[in-house]
Coordinates of C-alpha atoms in Angstrom, one line a residue:
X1 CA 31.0 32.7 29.1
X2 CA 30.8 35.6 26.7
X3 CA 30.9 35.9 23.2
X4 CA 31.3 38.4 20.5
X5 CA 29.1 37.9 17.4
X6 CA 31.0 41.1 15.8
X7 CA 33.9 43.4 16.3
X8 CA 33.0 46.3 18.5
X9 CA 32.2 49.1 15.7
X10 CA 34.1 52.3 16.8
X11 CA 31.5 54.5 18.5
X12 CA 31.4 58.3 19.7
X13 CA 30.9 59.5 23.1
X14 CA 27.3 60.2 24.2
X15 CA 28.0 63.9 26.1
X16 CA 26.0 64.2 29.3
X17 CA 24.4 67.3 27.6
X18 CA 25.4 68.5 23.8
X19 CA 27.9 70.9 24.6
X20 CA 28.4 73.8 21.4
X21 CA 30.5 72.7 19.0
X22 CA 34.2 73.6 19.2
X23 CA 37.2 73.3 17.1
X24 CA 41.2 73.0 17.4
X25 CA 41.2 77.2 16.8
X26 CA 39.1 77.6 19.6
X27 CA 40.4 75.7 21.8
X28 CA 43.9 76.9 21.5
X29 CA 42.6 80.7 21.5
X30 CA 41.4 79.6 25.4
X31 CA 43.3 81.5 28.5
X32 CA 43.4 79.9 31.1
X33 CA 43.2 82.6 34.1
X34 CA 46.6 82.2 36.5
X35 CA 45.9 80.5 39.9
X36 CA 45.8 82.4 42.7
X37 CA 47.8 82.2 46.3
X38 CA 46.1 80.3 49.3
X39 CA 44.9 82.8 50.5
X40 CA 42.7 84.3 47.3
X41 CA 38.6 83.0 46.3
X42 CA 35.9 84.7 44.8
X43 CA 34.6 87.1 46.7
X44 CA 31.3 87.0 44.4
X45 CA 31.4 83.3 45.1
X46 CA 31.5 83.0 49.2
X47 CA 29.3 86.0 49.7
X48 CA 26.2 84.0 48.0
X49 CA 27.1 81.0 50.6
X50 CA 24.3 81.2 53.7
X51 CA 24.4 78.9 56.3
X52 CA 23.5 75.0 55.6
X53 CA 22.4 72.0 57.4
X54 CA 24.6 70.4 54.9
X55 CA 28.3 70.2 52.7
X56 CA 27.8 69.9 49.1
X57 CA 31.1 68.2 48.0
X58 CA 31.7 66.8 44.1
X59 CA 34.1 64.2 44.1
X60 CA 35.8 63.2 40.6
X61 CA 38.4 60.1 40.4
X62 CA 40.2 59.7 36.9
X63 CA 42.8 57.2 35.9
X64 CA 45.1 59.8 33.7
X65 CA 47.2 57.6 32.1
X66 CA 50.7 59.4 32.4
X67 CA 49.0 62.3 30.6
X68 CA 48.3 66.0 30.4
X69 CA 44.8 66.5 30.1
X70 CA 43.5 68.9 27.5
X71 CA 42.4 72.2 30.0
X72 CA 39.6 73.2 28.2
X73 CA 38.1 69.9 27.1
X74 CA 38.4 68.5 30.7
X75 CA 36.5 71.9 31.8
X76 CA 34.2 71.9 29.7
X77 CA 32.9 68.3 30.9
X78 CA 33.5 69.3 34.1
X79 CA 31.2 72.3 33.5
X80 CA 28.6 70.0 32.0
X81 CA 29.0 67.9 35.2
X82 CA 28.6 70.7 38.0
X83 CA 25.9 72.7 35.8
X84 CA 23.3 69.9 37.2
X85 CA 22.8 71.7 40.1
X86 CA 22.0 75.7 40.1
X87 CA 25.1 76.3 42.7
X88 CA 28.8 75.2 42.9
X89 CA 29.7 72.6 45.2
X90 CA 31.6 73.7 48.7
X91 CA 34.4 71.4 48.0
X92 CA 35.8 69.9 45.3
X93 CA 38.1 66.6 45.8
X94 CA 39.9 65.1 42.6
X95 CA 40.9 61.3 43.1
X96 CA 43.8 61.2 40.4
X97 CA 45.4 57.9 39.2
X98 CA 48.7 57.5 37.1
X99 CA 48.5 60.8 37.3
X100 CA 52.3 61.5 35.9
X101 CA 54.9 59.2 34.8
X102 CA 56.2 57.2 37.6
X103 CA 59.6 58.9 37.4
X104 CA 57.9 62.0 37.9
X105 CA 55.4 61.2 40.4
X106 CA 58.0 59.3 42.7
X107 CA 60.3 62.7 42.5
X108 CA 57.3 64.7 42.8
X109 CA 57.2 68.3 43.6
X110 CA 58.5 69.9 40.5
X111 CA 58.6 67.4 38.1
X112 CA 54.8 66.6 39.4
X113 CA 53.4 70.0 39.8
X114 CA 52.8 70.7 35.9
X115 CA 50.2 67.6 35.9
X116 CA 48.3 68.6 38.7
X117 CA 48.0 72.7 37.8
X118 CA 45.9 71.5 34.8
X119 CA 43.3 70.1 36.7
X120 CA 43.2 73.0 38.8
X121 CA 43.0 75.2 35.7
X122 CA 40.2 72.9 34.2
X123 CA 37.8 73.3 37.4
X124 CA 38.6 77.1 37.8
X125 CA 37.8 77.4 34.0
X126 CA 34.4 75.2 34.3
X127 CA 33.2 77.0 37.3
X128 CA 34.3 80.4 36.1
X129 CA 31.9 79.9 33.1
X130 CA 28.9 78.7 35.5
X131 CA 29.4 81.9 37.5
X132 CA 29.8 84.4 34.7
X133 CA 27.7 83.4 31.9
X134 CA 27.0 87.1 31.2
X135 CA 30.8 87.2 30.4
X136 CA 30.6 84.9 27.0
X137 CA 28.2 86.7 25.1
X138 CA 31.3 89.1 23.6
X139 CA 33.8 86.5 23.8
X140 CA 35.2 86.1 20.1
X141 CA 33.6 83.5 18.7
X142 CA 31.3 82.7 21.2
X143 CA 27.0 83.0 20.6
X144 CA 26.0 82.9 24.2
X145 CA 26.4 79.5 24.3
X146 CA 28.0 78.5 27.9
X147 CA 31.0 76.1 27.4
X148 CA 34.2 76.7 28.3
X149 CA 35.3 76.5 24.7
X150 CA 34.0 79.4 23.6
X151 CA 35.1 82.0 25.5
X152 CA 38.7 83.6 25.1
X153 CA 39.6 85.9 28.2
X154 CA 37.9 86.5 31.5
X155 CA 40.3 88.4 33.7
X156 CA 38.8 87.1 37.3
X157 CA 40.2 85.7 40.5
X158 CA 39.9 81.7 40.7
X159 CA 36.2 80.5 41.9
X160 CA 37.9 77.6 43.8
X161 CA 41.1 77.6 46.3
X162 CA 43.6 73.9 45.9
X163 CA 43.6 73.9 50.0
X164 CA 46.0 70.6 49.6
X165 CA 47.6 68.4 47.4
X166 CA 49.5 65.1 48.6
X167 CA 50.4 62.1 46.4
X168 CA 51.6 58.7 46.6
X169 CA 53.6 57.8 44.3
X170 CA 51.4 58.3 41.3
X171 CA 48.4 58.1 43.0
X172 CA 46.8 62.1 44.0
X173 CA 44.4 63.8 45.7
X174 CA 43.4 67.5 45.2
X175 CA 40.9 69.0 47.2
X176 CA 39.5 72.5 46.7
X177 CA 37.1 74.8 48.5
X178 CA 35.4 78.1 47.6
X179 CA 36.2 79.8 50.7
X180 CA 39.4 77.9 52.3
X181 CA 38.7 79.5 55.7
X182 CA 35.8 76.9 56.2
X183 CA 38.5 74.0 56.2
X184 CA 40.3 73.4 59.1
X185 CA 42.8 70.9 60.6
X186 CA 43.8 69.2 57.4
X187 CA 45.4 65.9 58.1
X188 CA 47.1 63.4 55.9
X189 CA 47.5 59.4 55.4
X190 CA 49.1 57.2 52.6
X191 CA 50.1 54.0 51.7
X192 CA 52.0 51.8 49.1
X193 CA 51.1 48.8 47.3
X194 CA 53.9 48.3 45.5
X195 CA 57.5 46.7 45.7
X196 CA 59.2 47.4 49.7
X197 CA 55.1 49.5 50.1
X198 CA 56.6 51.8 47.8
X199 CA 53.5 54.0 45.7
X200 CA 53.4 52.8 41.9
X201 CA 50.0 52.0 43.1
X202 CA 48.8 52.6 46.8
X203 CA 46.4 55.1 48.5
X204 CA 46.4 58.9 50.0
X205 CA 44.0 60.4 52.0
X206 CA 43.1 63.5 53.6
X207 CA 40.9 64.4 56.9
X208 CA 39.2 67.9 57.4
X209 CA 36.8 69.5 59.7
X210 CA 34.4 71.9 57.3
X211 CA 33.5 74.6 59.3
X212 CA 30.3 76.1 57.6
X213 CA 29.6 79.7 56.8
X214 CA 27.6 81.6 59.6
X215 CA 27.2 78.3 61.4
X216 CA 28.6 76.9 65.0
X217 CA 28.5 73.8 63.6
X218 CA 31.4 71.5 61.9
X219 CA 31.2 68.6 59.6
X220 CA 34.7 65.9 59.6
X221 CA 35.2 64.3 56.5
X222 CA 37.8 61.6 55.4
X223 CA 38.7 61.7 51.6
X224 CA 40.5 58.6 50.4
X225 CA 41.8 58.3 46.6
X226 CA 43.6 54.8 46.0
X227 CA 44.7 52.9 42.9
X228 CA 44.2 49.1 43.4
X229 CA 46.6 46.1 41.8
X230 CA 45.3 45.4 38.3
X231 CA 44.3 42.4 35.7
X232 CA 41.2 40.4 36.0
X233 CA 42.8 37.4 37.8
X234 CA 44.1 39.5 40.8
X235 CA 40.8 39.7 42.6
X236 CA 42.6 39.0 45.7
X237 CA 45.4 40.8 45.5
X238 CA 42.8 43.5 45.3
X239 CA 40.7 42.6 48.2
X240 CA 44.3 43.1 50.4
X241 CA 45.0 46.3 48.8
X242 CA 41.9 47.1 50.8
X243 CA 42.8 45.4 54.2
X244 CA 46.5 47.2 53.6
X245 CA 44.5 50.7 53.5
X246 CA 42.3 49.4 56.2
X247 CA 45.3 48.6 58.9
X248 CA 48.6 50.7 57.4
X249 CA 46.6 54.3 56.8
X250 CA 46.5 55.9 59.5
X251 CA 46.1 59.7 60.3
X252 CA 48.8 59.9 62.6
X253 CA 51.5 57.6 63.9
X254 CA 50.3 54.6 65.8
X255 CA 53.1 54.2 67.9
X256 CA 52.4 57.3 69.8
X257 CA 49.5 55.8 71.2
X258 CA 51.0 52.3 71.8
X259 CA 53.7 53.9 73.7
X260 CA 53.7 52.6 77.5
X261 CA 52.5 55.4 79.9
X262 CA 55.3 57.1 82.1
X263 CA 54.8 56.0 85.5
X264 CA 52.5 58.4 88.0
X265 CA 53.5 61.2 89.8
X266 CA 55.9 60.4 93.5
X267 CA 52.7 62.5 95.2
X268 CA 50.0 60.2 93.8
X269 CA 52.9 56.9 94.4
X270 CA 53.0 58.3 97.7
X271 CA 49.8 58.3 98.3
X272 CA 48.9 54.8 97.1
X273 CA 51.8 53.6 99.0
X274 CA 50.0 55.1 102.3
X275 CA 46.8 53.9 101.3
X276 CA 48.4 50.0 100.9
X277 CA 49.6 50.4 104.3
X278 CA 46.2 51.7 106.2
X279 CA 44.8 48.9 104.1
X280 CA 47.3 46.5 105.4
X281 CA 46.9 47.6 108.5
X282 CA 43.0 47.4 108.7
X283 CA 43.4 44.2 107.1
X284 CA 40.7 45.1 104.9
X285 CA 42.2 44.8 101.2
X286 CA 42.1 41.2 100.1
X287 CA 44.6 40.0 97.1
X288 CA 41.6 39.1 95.2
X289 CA 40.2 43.2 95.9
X290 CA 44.1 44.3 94.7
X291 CA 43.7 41.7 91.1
X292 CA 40.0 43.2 90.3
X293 CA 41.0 47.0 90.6
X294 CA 44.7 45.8 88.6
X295 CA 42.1 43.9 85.7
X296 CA 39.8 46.9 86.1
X297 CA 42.3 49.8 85.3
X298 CA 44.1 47.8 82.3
X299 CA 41.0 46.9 80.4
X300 CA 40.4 50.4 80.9
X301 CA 43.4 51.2 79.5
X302 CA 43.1 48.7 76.7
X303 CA 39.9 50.3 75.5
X304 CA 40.7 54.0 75.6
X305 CA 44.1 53.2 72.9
X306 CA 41.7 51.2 71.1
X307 CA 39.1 53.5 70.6
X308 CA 42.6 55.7 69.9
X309 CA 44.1 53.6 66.7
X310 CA 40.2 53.8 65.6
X311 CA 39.9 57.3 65.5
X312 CA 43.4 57.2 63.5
X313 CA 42.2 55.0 61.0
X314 CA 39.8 55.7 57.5
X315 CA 36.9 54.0 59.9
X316 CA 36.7 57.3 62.3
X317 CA 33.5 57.2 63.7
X318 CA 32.9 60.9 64.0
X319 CA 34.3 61.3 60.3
X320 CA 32.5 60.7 57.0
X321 CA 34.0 58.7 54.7
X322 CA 34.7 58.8 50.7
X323 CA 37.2 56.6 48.9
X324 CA 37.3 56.5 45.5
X325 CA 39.3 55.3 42.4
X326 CA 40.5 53.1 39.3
X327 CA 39.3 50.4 41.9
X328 CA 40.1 47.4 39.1
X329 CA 37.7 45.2 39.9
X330 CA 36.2 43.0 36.7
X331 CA 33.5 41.6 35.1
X332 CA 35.6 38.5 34.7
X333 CA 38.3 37.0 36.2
X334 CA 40.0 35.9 33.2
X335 CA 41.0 37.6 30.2
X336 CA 38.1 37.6 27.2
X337 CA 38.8 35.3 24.1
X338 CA 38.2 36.0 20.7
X339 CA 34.6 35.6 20.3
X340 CA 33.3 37.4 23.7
X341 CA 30.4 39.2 23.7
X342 CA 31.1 42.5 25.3
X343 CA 28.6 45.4 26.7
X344 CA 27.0 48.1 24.1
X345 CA 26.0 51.3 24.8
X346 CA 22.9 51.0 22.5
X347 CA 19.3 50.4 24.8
X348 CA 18.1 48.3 21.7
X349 CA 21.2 45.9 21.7
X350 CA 20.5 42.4 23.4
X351 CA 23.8 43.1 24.9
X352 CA 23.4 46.8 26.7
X353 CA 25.5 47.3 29.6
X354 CA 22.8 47.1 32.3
X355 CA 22.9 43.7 32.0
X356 CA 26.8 42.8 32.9
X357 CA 26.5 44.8 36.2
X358 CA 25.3 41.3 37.5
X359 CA 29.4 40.2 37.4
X360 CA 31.0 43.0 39.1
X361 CA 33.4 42.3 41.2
X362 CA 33.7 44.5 43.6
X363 CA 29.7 44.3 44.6
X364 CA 29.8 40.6 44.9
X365 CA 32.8 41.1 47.2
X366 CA 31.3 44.0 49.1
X367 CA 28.2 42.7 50.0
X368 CA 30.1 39.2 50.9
X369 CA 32.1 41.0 53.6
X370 CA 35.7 41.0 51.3
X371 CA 36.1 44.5 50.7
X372 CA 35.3 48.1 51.2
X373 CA 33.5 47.0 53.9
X374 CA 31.0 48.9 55.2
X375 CA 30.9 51.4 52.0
X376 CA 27.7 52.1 50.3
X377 CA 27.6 52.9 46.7
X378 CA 24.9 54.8 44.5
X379 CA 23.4 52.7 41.8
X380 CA 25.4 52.7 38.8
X381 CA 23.2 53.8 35.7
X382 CA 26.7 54.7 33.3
X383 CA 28.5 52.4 31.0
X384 CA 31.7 50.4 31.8
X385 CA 34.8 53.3 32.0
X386 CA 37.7 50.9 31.3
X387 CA 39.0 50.0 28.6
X388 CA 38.9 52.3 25.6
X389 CA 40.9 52.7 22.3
X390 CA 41.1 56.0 21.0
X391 CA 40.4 55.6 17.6
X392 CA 41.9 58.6 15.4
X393 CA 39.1 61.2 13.9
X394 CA 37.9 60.2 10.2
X395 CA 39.0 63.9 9.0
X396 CA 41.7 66.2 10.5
X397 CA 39.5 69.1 9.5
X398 CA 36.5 67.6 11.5
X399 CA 38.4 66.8 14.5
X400 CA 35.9 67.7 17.5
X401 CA 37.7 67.2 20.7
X402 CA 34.2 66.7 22.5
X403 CA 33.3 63.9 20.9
X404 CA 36.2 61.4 20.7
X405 CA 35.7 57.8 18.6
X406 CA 36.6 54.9 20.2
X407 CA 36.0 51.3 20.3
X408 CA 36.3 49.1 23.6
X409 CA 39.9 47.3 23.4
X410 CA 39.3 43.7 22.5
X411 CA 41.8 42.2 25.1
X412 CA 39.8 43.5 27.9
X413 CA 36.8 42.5 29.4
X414 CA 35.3 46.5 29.6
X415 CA 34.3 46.9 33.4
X416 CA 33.3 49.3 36.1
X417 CA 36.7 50.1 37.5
X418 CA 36.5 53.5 38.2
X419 CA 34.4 53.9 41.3
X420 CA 33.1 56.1 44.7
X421 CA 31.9 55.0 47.6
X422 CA 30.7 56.0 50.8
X423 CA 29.8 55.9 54.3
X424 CA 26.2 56.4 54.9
X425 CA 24.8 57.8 58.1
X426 CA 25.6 55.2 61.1
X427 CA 22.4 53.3 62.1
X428 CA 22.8 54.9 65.8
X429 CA 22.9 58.2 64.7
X430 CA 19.6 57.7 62.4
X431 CA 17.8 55.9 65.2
X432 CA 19.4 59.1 67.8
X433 CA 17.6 61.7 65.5
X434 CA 15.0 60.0 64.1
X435 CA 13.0 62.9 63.6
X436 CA 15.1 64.7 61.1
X437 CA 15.9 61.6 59.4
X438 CA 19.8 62.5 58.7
X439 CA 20.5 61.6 55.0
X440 CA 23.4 61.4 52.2
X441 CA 21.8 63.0 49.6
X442 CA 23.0 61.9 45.9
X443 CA 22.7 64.0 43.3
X444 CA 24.3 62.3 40.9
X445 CA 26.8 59.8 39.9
X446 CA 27.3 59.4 36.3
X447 CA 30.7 59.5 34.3
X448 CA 32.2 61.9 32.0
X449 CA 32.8 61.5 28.1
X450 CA 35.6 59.9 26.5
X451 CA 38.4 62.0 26.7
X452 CA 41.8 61.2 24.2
X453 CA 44.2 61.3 26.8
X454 CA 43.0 57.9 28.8
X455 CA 42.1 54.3 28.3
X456 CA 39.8 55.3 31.7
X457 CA 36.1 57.7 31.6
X458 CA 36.4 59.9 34.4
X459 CA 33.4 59.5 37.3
X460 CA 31.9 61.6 39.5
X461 CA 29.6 61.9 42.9
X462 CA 27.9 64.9 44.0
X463 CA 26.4 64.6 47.2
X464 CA 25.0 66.8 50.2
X465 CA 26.9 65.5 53.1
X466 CA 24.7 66.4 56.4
X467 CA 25.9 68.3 59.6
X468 CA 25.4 66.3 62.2
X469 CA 26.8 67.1 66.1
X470 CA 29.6 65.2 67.0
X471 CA 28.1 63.6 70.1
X472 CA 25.1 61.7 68.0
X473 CA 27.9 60.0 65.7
X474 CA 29.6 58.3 68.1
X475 CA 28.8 54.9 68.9
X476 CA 27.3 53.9 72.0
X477 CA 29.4 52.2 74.5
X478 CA 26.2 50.4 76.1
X479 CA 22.4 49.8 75.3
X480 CA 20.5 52.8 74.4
X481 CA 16.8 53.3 75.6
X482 CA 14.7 51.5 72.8
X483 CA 17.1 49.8 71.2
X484 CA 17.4 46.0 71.5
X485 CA 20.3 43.4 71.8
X486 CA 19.6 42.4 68.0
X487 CA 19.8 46.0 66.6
X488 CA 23.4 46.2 68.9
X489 CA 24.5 43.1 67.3
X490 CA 23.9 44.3 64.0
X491 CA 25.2 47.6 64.7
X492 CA 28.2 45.7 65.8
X493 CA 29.3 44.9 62.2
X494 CA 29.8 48.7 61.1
X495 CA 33.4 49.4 61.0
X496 CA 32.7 52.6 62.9
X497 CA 31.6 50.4 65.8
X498 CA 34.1 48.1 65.6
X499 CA 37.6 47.9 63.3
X500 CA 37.2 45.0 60.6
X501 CA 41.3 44.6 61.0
X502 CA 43.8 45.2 63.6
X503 CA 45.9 48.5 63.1
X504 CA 49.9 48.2 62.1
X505 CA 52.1 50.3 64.5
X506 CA 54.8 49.6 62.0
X507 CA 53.5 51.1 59.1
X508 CA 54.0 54.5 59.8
X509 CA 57.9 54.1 59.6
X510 CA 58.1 51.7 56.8
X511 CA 56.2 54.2 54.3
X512 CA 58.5 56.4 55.3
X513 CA 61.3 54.2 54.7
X514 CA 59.6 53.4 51.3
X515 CA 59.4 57.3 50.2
X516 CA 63.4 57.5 50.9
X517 CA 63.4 54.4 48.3
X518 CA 60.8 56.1 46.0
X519 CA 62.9 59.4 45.8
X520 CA 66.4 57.2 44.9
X521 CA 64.2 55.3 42.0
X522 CA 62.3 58.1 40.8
X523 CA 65.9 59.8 40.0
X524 CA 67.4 56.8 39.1
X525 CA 64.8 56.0 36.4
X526 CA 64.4 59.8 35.7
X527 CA 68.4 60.1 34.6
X528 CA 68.0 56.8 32.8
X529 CA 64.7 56.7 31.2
X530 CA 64.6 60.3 30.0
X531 CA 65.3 62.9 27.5
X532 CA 66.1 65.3 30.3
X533 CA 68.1 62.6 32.2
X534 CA 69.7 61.6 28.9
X535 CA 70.7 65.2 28.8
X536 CA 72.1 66.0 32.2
X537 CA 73.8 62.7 32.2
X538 CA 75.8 63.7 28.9
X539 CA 76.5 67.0 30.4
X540 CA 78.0 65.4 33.1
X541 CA 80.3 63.2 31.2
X542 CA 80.9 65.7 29.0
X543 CA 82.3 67.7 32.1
X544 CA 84.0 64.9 34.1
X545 CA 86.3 64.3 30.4
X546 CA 86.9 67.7 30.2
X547 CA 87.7 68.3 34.2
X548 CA 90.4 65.3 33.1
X549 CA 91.5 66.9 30.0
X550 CA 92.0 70.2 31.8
X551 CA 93.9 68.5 34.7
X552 CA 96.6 66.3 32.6
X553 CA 97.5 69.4 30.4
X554 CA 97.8 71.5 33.7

């Protein structure tokens, strides 16, 4: 199906915009400034936030291969990134994959915290720069130029707050804010792929209301950030990684809602037992009257818990919805041979990348109704971000850790697998307010450079998400004035409207049965797989021979 005429030649990273150059003394002469408490932002930053019809949120996923990233490389890619617009987003949400080793990231907390400072250091230090340029003119080394990498010391509090972190397994989510007092009621989902649904790949997810500065009026948002099964031939393994997220992630325990109803009151009992009896007495009831009411208050019943698991799930209808990730999906279902042709990165080549987006995956199986359904996606105008070999730099004294060579591994096809999508503005609501004509507003989606750490580009979408009031996103339960049967029937088909899958009330309890087994493996492979491990476990025997030693000579 493909073929390679020649070996990939080993190419450098085209930078969204030429960033100054840099070198290994530089960066290692970067502070990073300390993060701050919860409670700490810019006040510089929120006091130039006015009131807004809509959220501007950036939204970064980034498969990180086990790895620390490099601080001030990632920020100043990041800085390159969020520089296309004049002002910093209102959130910031990172979608991290493989984001520490899986011993780590299954013991989490302090064996995981080290990875996921960085990245908080990286966007602090990018947006820093953006909002004190002024302050680089005297750094050492530095020529006015505005890159991360050339500044040494700024002594400020952070631009951006981490309002919540949550992983699963070694899948992550970070979102930040610039002022944390416009997020409220932060809620969390997960769940695992992997062996007994435990997380060495599976999705998190978090739920906020943004409350906007000097406005009465909130935004909901649902951020999802998932890792989906790999290889080219597991396309549906894939697909029911989706349908898991779609019925096992919920917001709050199903069961709660499926619980039977306690019985009424002994007043309102006693008063339905006197009415039975005037109505026996008149002989006016009918058994077929007494089945109708029974039908009418169950079905009622039936639909209020449904429209209750919806609400639970990613599909809210009130909530707009981002999920994004190292989605895997291929170019190819098989693996390439020898002579494949693969995508270039050079316009002039008979083989440039714009030309394989025709064999994605996940787009065929979008648009057939497999997967992410309902999701909309910008068009993709960046190359494939999966899979890269780092080659190593031709001279140790011309190392520039901006511009990385690599060469696209030969034993994989290189595909699109790092992705965001969306859910765009319900078709009710746009035909409700017609007249404003409600939008998501892309700015951009694009990916970052090469960086050495990962096999994976990192991606990025920075949109406008707009405030809408709740009452015009939720569906309509019957036909609305100038809107006919056909439109309804389409309408239909949004998940919003209607759930693609039926929720699992058992999920809830198995992932937490799976984190108990997550916690036991992650130390298990931790004292076994380890330096550190290696270490406490020789300590140990060390101590256990000399408790015996002690003992038989006492």
């Amino acid at each position: 199906m493909f073929r390679r005429t020649k070996a990939p030649h080993p190419q450098e990273t085209p930078s969204l915009a030429q960033p100054a150059p840099a070198t290994a003394d530089k960066i290692a002469s970067v502070s990073v400034p300390v993060s701050a408490t919860a409670g700490e932002s810019r006040s510089s930053s929120a006091s130039t936030m006015t009131p807004s019809t809509a959220v501007d949120v950036f939204f970064l996923t980034f498969n990180c291969a086990k790895n620390f990233i490099d601080v001030p490389v990632f920020a100043t890619h990041l800085h390159t990134a969020l520089k296309q617009r004049a002002e910093l987003p209102d959130l910031v949400v990172f979608s991290l994959q493989e984001v520490a080793p899986i011993a780590y990231s299954f013991i989490g907390s302090y064996f995981l915290n080290p990875y996921l400072t960085r990245y908080e250091e990286a966007l602090n230090l990018a947006a820093d720069v953006l909002n004190n340029p002024e302050a680089l003119e005297d750094a050492p080394g530095g020529d006015g130029a505005i890159s991360p990498l050339t500044r040494a010391t700024l002594v400020a509090p952070p631009v951006y707050t981490l309002v919540r972190s949550k992983n699963v397994g070694m899948t992550a989510i970070l979102l930040f804010a610039r002022d944390p007092k416009t997020v409220a009621d932060v809620q969390e989902a997960e769940v695992g792929f992997g062996a007994a649904e435990m997380g060495n790949k599976g999705a998190v997810g978090l739920r906020i209301v943004y409350e906007g500065v000097g406005s009465d009026k909130s935004s909901e948002m649902t951020f999802v950030a998932t890792h989906l099964a790999a290889m080219e031939w597991n396309l549906a393994r894939r697909n029911a990684n989706w349908a898991a997220i779609m019925r096992s992630m919920t917001f709050d325990n199903p069961e709660k809602i499926l619980q039977p109803r306690k019985p009424s009151g002994s007043s309102s009992g006693g008063a339905s037992s006197s009415a039975d009896a005037q109505e026996a007495g008149n002989g006016r009831a009918s058994v077929e009257e007494a089945v109708r009411l029974l039908h009418n208050q169950v079905n009622e019943e039936s639909i209020l818990m449904q429209q209750r698991l919806h609400d639970i799930s990613v599909f809210k209808p009130t909530s707009h919805l981002f999920v994004g990730g190292d989605l895997n999906y291929r170019i190819s279902a098989t693996s390439p041979p020898p002579d494949a042709d693969f995508p270039s990165l050079d316009p002039e080549s008979e083989h440039y990348y714009p030309q394989f987006l025709p064999l994605d995956q996940l787009t065929r199986e979008r648009l057939s109704g497999r997967t992410l359904h309902g999701l909309s996606e910008h068009r993709i105008e960046f190359p494939p971000t999966y899979k890269y070999d780092i080659l190593p730099a031709e001279s140790s004294t011309l190392r520039d850790p901006l511009n990385v060579r690599w060469k696209f591994a030969p034993h994989r096809y290189p595909s699109w697998t790092d992705r965001i999508l969306y859910l765009d503005i319900a078709p009710w609501t746009k035909a409700r307010l017609s007249k404003a004509t409600p939008e998501m507003k892309v700015h951009s989606y694009d990916c970052m450079p090469v960086v050495s750490s990962s096999d994976h580009r990192p991606v990025f979408l920075r949109v406008e998400v707009p405030v809408i009031d709740k009452v015009d996103l939720i569906p309509p339960k019957e036909l609305e004035d100038g809107v006919s049967a056909a439109t309804v029937a389409e309408w239909n088909l949004d998940p919003r409207m209607k759930l693609p899958v039926t929720i699992d009330p058992e999920a809830w309890e198995r992932r937490a049965a799976a984190r108990k087994k997550e916690v036991m493996a992650g130390w298990s492979m931790f004292l076994w797989s380890t330096q550190e491990g290696a270490l406490i476990l020789g300590t140990f025997m060390v101590a256990i021979v000399l408790g015996w030693w002690l003992y038989q000579g006492w």
